[in-house]
mmCIF file of C-alpha atoms and ligand atoms in Angstrom:
data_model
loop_
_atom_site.group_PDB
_atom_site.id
_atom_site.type_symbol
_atom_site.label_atom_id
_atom_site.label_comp_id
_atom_site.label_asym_id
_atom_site.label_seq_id
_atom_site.Cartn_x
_atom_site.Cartn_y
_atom_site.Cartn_z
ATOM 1 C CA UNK A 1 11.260 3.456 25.827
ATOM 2 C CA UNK A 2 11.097 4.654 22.661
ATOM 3 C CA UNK A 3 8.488 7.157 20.905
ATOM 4 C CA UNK A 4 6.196 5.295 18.644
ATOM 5 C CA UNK A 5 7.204 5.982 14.479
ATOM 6 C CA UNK A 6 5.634 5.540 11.728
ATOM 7 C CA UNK A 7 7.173 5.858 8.595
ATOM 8 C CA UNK A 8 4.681 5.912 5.494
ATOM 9 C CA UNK A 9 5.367 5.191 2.018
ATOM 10 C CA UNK A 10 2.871 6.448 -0.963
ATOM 11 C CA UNK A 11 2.936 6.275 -4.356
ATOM 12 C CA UNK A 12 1.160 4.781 -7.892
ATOM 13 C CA UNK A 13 1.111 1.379 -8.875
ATOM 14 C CA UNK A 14 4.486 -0.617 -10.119
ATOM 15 C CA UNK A 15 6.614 1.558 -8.129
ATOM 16 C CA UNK A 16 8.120 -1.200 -5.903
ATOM 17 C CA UNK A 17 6.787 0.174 -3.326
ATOM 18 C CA UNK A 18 5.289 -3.119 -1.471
ATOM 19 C CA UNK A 19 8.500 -5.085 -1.945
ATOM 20 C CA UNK A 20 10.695 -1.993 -1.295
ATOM 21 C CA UNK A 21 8.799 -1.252 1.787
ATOM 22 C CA UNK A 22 9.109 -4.841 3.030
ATOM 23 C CA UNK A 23 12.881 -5.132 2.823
ATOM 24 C CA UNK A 24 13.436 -1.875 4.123
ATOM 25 C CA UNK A 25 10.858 -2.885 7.228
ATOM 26 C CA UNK A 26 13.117 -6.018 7.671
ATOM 27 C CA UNK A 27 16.456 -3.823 7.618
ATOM 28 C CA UNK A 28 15.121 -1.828 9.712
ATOM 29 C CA UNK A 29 13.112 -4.471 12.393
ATOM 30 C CA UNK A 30 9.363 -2.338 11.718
ATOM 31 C CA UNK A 31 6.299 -3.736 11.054
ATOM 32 C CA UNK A 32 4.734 -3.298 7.728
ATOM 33 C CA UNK A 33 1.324 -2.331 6.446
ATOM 34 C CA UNK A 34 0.333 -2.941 2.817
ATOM 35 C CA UNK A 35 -2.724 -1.086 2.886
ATOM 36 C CA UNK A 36 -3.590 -1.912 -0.509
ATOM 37 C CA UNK A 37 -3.748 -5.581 0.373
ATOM 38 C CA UNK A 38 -6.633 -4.259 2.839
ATOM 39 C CA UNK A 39 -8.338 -2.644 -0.152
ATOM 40 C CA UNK A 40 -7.915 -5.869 -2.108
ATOM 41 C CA UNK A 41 -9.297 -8.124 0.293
ATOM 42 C CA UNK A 42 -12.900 -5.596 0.698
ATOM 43 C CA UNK A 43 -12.895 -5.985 -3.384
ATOM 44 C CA UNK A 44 -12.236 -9.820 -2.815
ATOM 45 C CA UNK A 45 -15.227 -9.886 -0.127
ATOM 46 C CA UNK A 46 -17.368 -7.739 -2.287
ATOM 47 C CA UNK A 47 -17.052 -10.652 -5.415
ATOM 48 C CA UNK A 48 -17.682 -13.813 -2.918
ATOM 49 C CA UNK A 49 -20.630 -11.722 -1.392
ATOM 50 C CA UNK A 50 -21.707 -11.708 -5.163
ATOM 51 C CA UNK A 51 -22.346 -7.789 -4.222
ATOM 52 C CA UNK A 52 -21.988 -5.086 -7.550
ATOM 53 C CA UNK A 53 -18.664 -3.383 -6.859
ATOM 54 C CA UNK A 54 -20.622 0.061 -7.364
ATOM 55 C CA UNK A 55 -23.074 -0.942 -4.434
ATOM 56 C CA UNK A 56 -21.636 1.322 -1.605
ATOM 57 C CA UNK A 57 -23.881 0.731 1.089
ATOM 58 C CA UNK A 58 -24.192 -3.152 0.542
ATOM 59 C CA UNK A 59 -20.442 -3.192 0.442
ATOM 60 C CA UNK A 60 -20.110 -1.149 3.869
ATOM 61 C CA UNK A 61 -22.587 -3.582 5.100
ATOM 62 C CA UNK A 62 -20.619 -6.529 4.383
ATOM 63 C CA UNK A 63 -17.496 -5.115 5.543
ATOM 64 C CA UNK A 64 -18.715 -4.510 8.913
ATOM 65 C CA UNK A 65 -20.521 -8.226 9.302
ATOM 66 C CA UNK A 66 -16.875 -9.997 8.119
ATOM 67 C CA UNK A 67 -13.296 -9.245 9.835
ATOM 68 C CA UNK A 68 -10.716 -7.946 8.134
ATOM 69 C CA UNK A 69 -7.172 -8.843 9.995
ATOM 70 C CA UNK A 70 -3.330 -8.616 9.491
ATOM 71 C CA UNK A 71 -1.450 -11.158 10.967
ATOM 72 C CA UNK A 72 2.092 -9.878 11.776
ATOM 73 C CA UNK A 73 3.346 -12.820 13.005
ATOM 74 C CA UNK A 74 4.205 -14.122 9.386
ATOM 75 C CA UNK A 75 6.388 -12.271 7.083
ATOM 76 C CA UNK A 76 5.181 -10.572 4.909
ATOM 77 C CA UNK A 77 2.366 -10.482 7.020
ATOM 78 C CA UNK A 78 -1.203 -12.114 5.809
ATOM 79 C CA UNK A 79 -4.625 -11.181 5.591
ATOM 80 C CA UNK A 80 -7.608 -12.719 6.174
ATOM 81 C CA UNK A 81 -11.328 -12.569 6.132
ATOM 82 C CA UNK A 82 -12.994 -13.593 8.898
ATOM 83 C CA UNK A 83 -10.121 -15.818 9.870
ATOM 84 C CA UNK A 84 -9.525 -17.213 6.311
ATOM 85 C CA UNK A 85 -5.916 -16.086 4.411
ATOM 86 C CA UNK A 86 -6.808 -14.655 1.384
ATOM 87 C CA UNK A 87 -3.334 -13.274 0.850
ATOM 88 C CA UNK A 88 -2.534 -15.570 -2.929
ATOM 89 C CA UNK A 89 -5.923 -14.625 -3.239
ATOM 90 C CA UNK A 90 -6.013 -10.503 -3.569
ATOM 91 C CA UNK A 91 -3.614 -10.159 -6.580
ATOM 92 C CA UNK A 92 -6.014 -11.970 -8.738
ATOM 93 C CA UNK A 93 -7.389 -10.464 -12.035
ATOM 94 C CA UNK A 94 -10.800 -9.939 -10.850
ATOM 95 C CA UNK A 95 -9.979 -8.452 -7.665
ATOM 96 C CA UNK A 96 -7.429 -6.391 -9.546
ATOM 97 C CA UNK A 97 -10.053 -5.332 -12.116
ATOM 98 C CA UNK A 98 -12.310 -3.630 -9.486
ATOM 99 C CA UNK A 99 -10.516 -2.522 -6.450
ATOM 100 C CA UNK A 100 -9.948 1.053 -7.806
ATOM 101 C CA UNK A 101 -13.668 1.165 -7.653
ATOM 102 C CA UNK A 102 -13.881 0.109 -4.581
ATOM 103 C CA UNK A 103 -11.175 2.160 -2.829
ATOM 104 C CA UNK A 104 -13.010 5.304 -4.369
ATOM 105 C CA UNK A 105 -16.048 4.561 -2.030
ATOM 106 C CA UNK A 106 -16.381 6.284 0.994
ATOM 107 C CA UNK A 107 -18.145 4.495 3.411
ATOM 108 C CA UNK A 108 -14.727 1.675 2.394
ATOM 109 C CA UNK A 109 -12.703 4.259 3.203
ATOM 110 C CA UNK A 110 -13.570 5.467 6.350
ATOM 111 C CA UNK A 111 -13.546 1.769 7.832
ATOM 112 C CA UNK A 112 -9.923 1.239 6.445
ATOM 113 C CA UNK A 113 -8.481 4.208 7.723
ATOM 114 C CA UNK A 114 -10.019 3.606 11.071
ATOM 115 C CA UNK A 115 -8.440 0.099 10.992
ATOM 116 C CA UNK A 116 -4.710 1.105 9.430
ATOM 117 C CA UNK A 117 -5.085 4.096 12.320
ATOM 118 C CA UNK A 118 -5.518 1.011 15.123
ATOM 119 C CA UNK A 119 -2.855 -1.199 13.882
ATOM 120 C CA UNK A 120 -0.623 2.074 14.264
ATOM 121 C CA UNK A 121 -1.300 1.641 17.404
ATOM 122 C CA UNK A 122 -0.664 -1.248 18.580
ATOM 123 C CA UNK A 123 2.826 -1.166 16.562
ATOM 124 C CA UNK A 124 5.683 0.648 18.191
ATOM 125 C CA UNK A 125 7.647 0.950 14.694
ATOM 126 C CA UNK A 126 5.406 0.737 11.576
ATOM 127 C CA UNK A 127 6.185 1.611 7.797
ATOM 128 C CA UNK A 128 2.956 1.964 6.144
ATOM 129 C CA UNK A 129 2.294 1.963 2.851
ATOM 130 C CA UNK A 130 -0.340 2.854 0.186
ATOM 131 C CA UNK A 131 -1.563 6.181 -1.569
ATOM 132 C CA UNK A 132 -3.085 7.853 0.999
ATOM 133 C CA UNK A 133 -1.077 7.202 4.265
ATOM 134 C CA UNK A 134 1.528 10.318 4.294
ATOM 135 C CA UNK A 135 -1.453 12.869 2.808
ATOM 136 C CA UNK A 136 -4.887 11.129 5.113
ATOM 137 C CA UNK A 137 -4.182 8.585 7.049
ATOM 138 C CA UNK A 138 -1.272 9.410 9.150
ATOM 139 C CA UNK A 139 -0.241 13.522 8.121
ATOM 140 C CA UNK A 140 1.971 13.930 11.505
ATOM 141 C CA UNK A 141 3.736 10.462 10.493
ATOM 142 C CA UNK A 142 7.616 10.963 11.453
ATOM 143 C CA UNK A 143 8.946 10.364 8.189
ATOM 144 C CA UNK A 144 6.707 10.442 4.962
ATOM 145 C CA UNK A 145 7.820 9.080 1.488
ATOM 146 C CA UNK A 146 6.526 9.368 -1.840
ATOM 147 C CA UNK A 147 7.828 6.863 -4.421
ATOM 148 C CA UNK A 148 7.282 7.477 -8.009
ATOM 149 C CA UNK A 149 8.517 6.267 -11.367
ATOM 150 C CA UNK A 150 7.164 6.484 -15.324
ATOM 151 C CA UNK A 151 4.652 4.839 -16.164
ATOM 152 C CA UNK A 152 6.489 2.668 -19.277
ATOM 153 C CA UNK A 153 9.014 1.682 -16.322
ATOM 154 C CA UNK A 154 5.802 0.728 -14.190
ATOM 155 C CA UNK A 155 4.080 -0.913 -16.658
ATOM 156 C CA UNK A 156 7.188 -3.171 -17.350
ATOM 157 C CA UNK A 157 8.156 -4.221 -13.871
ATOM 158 C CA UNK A 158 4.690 -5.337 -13.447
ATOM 159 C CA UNK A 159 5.301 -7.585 -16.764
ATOM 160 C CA UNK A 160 7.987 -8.729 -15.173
ATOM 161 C CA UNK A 161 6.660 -9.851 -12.441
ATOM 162 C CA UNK A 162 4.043 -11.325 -14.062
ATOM 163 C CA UNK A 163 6.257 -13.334 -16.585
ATOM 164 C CA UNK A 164 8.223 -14.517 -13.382
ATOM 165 C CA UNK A 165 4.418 -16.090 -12.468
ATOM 166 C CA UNK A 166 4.521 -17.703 -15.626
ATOM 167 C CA UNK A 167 1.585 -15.371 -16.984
ATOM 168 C CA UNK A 168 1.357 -14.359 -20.777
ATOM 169 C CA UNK A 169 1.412 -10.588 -21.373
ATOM 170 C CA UNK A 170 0.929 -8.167 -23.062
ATOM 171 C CA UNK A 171 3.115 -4.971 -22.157
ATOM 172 C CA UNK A 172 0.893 -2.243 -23.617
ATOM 173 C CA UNK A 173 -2.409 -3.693 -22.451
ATOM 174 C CA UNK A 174 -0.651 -3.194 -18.668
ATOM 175 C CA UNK A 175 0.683 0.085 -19.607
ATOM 176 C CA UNK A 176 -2.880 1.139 -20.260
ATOM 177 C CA UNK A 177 -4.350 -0.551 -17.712
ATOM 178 C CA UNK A 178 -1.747 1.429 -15.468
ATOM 179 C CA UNK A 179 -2.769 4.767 -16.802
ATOM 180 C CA UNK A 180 -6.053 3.890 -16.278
ATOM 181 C CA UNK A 181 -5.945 2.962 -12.583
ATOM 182 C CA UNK A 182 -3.523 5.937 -11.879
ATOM 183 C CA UNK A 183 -6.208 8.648 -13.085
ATOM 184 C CA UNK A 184 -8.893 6.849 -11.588
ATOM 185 C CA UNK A 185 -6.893 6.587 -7.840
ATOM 186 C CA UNK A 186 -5.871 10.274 -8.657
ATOM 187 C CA UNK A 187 -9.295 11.728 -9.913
ATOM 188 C CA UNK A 188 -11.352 10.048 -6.708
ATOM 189 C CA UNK A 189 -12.488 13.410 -4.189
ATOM 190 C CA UNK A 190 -11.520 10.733 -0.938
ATOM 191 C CA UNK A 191 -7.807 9.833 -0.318
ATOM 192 C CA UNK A 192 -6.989 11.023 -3.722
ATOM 193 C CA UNK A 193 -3.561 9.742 -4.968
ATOM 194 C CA UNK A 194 -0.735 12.394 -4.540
ATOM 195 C CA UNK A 195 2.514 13.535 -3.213
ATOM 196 C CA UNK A 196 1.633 14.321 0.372
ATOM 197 C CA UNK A 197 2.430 18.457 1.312
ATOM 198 C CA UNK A 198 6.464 18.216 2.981
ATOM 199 C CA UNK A 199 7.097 14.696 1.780
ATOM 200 C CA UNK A 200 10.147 13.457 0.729
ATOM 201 C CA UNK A 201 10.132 11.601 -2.663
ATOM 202 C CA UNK A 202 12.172 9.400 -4.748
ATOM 203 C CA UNK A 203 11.910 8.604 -8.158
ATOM 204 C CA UNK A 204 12.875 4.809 -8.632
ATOM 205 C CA UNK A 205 12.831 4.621 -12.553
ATOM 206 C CA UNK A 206 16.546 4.323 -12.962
ATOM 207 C CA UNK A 207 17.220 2.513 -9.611
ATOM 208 C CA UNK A 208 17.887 -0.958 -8.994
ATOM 209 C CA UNK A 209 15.365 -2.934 -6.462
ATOM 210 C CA UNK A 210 18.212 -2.751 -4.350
ATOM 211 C CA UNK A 211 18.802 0.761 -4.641
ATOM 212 C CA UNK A 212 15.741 1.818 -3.943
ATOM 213 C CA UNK A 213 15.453 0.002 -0.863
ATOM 214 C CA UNK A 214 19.543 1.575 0.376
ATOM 215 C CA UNK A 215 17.770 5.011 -0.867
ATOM 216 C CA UNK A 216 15.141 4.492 1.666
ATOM 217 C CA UNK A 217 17.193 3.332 4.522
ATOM 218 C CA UNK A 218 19.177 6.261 4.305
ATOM 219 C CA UNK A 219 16.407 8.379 4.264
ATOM 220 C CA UNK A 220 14.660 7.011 6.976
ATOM 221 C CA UNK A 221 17.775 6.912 9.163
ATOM 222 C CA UNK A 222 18.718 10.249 7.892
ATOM 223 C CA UNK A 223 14.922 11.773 8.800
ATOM 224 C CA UNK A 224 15.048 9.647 12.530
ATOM 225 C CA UNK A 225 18.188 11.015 13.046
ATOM 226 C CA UNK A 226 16.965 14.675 12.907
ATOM 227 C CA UNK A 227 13.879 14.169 14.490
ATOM 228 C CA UNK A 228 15.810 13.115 17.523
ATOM 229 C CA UNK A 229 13.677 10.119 17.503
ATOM 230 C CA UNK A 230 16.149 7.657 16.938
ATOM 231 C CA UNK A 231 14.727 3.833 15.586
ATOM 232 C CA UNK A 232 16.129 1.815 18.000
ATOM 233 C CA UNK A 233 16.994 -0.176 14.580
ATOM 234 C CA UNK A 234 20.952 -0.461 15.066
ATOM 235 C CA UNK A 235 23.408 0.751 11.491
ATOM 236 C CA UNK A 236 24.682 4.318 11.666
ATOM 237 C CA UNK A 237 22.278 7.206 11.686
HETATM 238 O O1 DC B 1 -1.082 -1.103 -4.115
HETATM 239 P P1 DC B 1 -2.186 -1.977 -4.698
HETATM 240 O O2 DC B 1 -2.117 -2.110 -6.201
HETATM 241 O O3 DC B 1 -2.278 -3.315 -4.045
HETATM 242 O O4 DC B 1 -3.546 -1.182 -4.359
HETATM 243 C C1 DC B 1 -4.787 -1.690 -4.760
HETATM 244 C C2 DC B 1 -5.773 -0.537 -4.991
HETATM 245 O O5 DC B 1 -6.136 0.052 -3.736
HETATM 246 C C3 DC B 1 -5.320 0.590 -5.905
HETATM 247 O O6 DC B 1 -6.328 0.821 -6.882
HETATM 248 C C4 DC B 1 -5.204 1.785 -5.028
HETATM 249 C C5 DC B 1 -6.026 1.454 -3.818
HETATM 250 N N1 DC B 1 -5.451 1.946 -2.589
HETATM 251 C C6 DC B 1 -5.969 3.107 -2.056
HETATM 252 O O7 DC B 1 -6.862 3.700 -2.631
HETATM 253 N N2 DC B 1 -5.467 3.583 -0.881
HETATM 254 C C7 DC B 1 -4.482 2.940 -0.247
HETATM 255 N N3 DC B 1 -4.012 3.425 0.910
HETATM 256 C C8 DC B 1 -3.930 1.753 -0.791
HETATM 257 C C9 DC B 1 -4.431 1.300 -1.978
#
């Protein structure tokens, strides 16, 4: 049998990093985690429970009263409340507008990384991704990835994707709104945003979608390869 892996992948917003990560976790036959999507849905739960987004304790309260679940067997995998998908639901504006807030409160924290930390392990192969996952979460991962790009290239993939919605933007509004987040998710004293100690990184602003995700296959084959782990996951090495 093989040795459990998890691969994480961390990095700001508008990276590709969600998409990126699910290809490559489809190449590759792992599960993945969008860890964001779990800070999404608390922010989601924190509006319907009509609770103040700065209300810690009320929050924590609420969060441990309501279940919070990934179900793998779709793909990309879902996530519900209490049993109810709110997957289209997370990506809305209001959830949007407050989930940095939300992710910088600790008592959120602790529950999420407790819950990404048992869905590692019940997974055999997991790539896990976020901001905090190479750095807090899972520091002895066997491969860890940091994905970065500039914010202008950021801020106009998001556009994009929003335009491909059928949304009306505005490109520097969401260039600013993407500094913004960044320094808050970077300036929080829990799970701070950064480059986690001995990661590898990758820099996607020139790269394709494509690209990106053969960059990270090659990594992660490259990085399995030396740890002797080997991913089970067919392709050369
Ligand atoms: O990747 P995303 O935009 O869906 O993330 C939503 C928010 O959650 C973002 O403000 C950063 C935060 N987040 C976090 O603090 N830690 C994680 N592991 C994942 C996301």
């Amino acid at each position: 049998m093989n040795l459990p892996i998890v691969v994480t992948i961390d990095g700001p917003a508008g990276t590709g990093k969600s998409s990126a990560a699910s290809e490559l976790a489809q190449r590759l036959g792992f599960d993945m985690l969008d860890t964001g999507a779990m800070y999404r849905a608390v922010a989601l739960l924190a509006i319907e429970s009509h609770i103040d987004a700065r209300d810690e304790r009320a929050i924590a309260a609420a969060m441990d009263r309501t279940p919070l679940t990934v179900d793998f067997s779709s793909r990309p995998p879902t996530i519900a409340l209490d049993s109810r998908d709110v997957h289209g639901r997370i990506r809305d504006a209001d959830v949007t507008q407050i989930v940095s807030l939300i992710a910088s409160h600790h008592e959120v924290r602790v529950r999420l990384v407790r819950a990404q930390r048992e869905v590692a392990a019940q997974h055999e192969r997991l790539i896990t991704e976020g901001r905090d996952q190479g750095s807090v979460v899972f520091p002895d991962a066997t491969v860890r990835i940091w994905l970065d790009a500039r914010p202008e290239v950021r801020a106009h993939r998001r556009c994009e994707e929003l335009r491909a919605r059928g949304e009306l933007v505005d490109e520097s509004r969401v260039l600013a709104e993407i500094i913004a987040r960044d320094a808050s998710d970077r300036g929080r004293s829990e799970g701070p945003l950064r480059k986690p100690v001995g990661a590898d990184s990758i820099d996607t602003s020139g790269l394709s979608f494509a690209a990106v995700v053969d960059e990270l296959e090659r990594l992660v084959r490259r990085r399995l390869h030396e740890t002797d782990v080997g991913c089970g996951c067919g392709g050369p090495a």
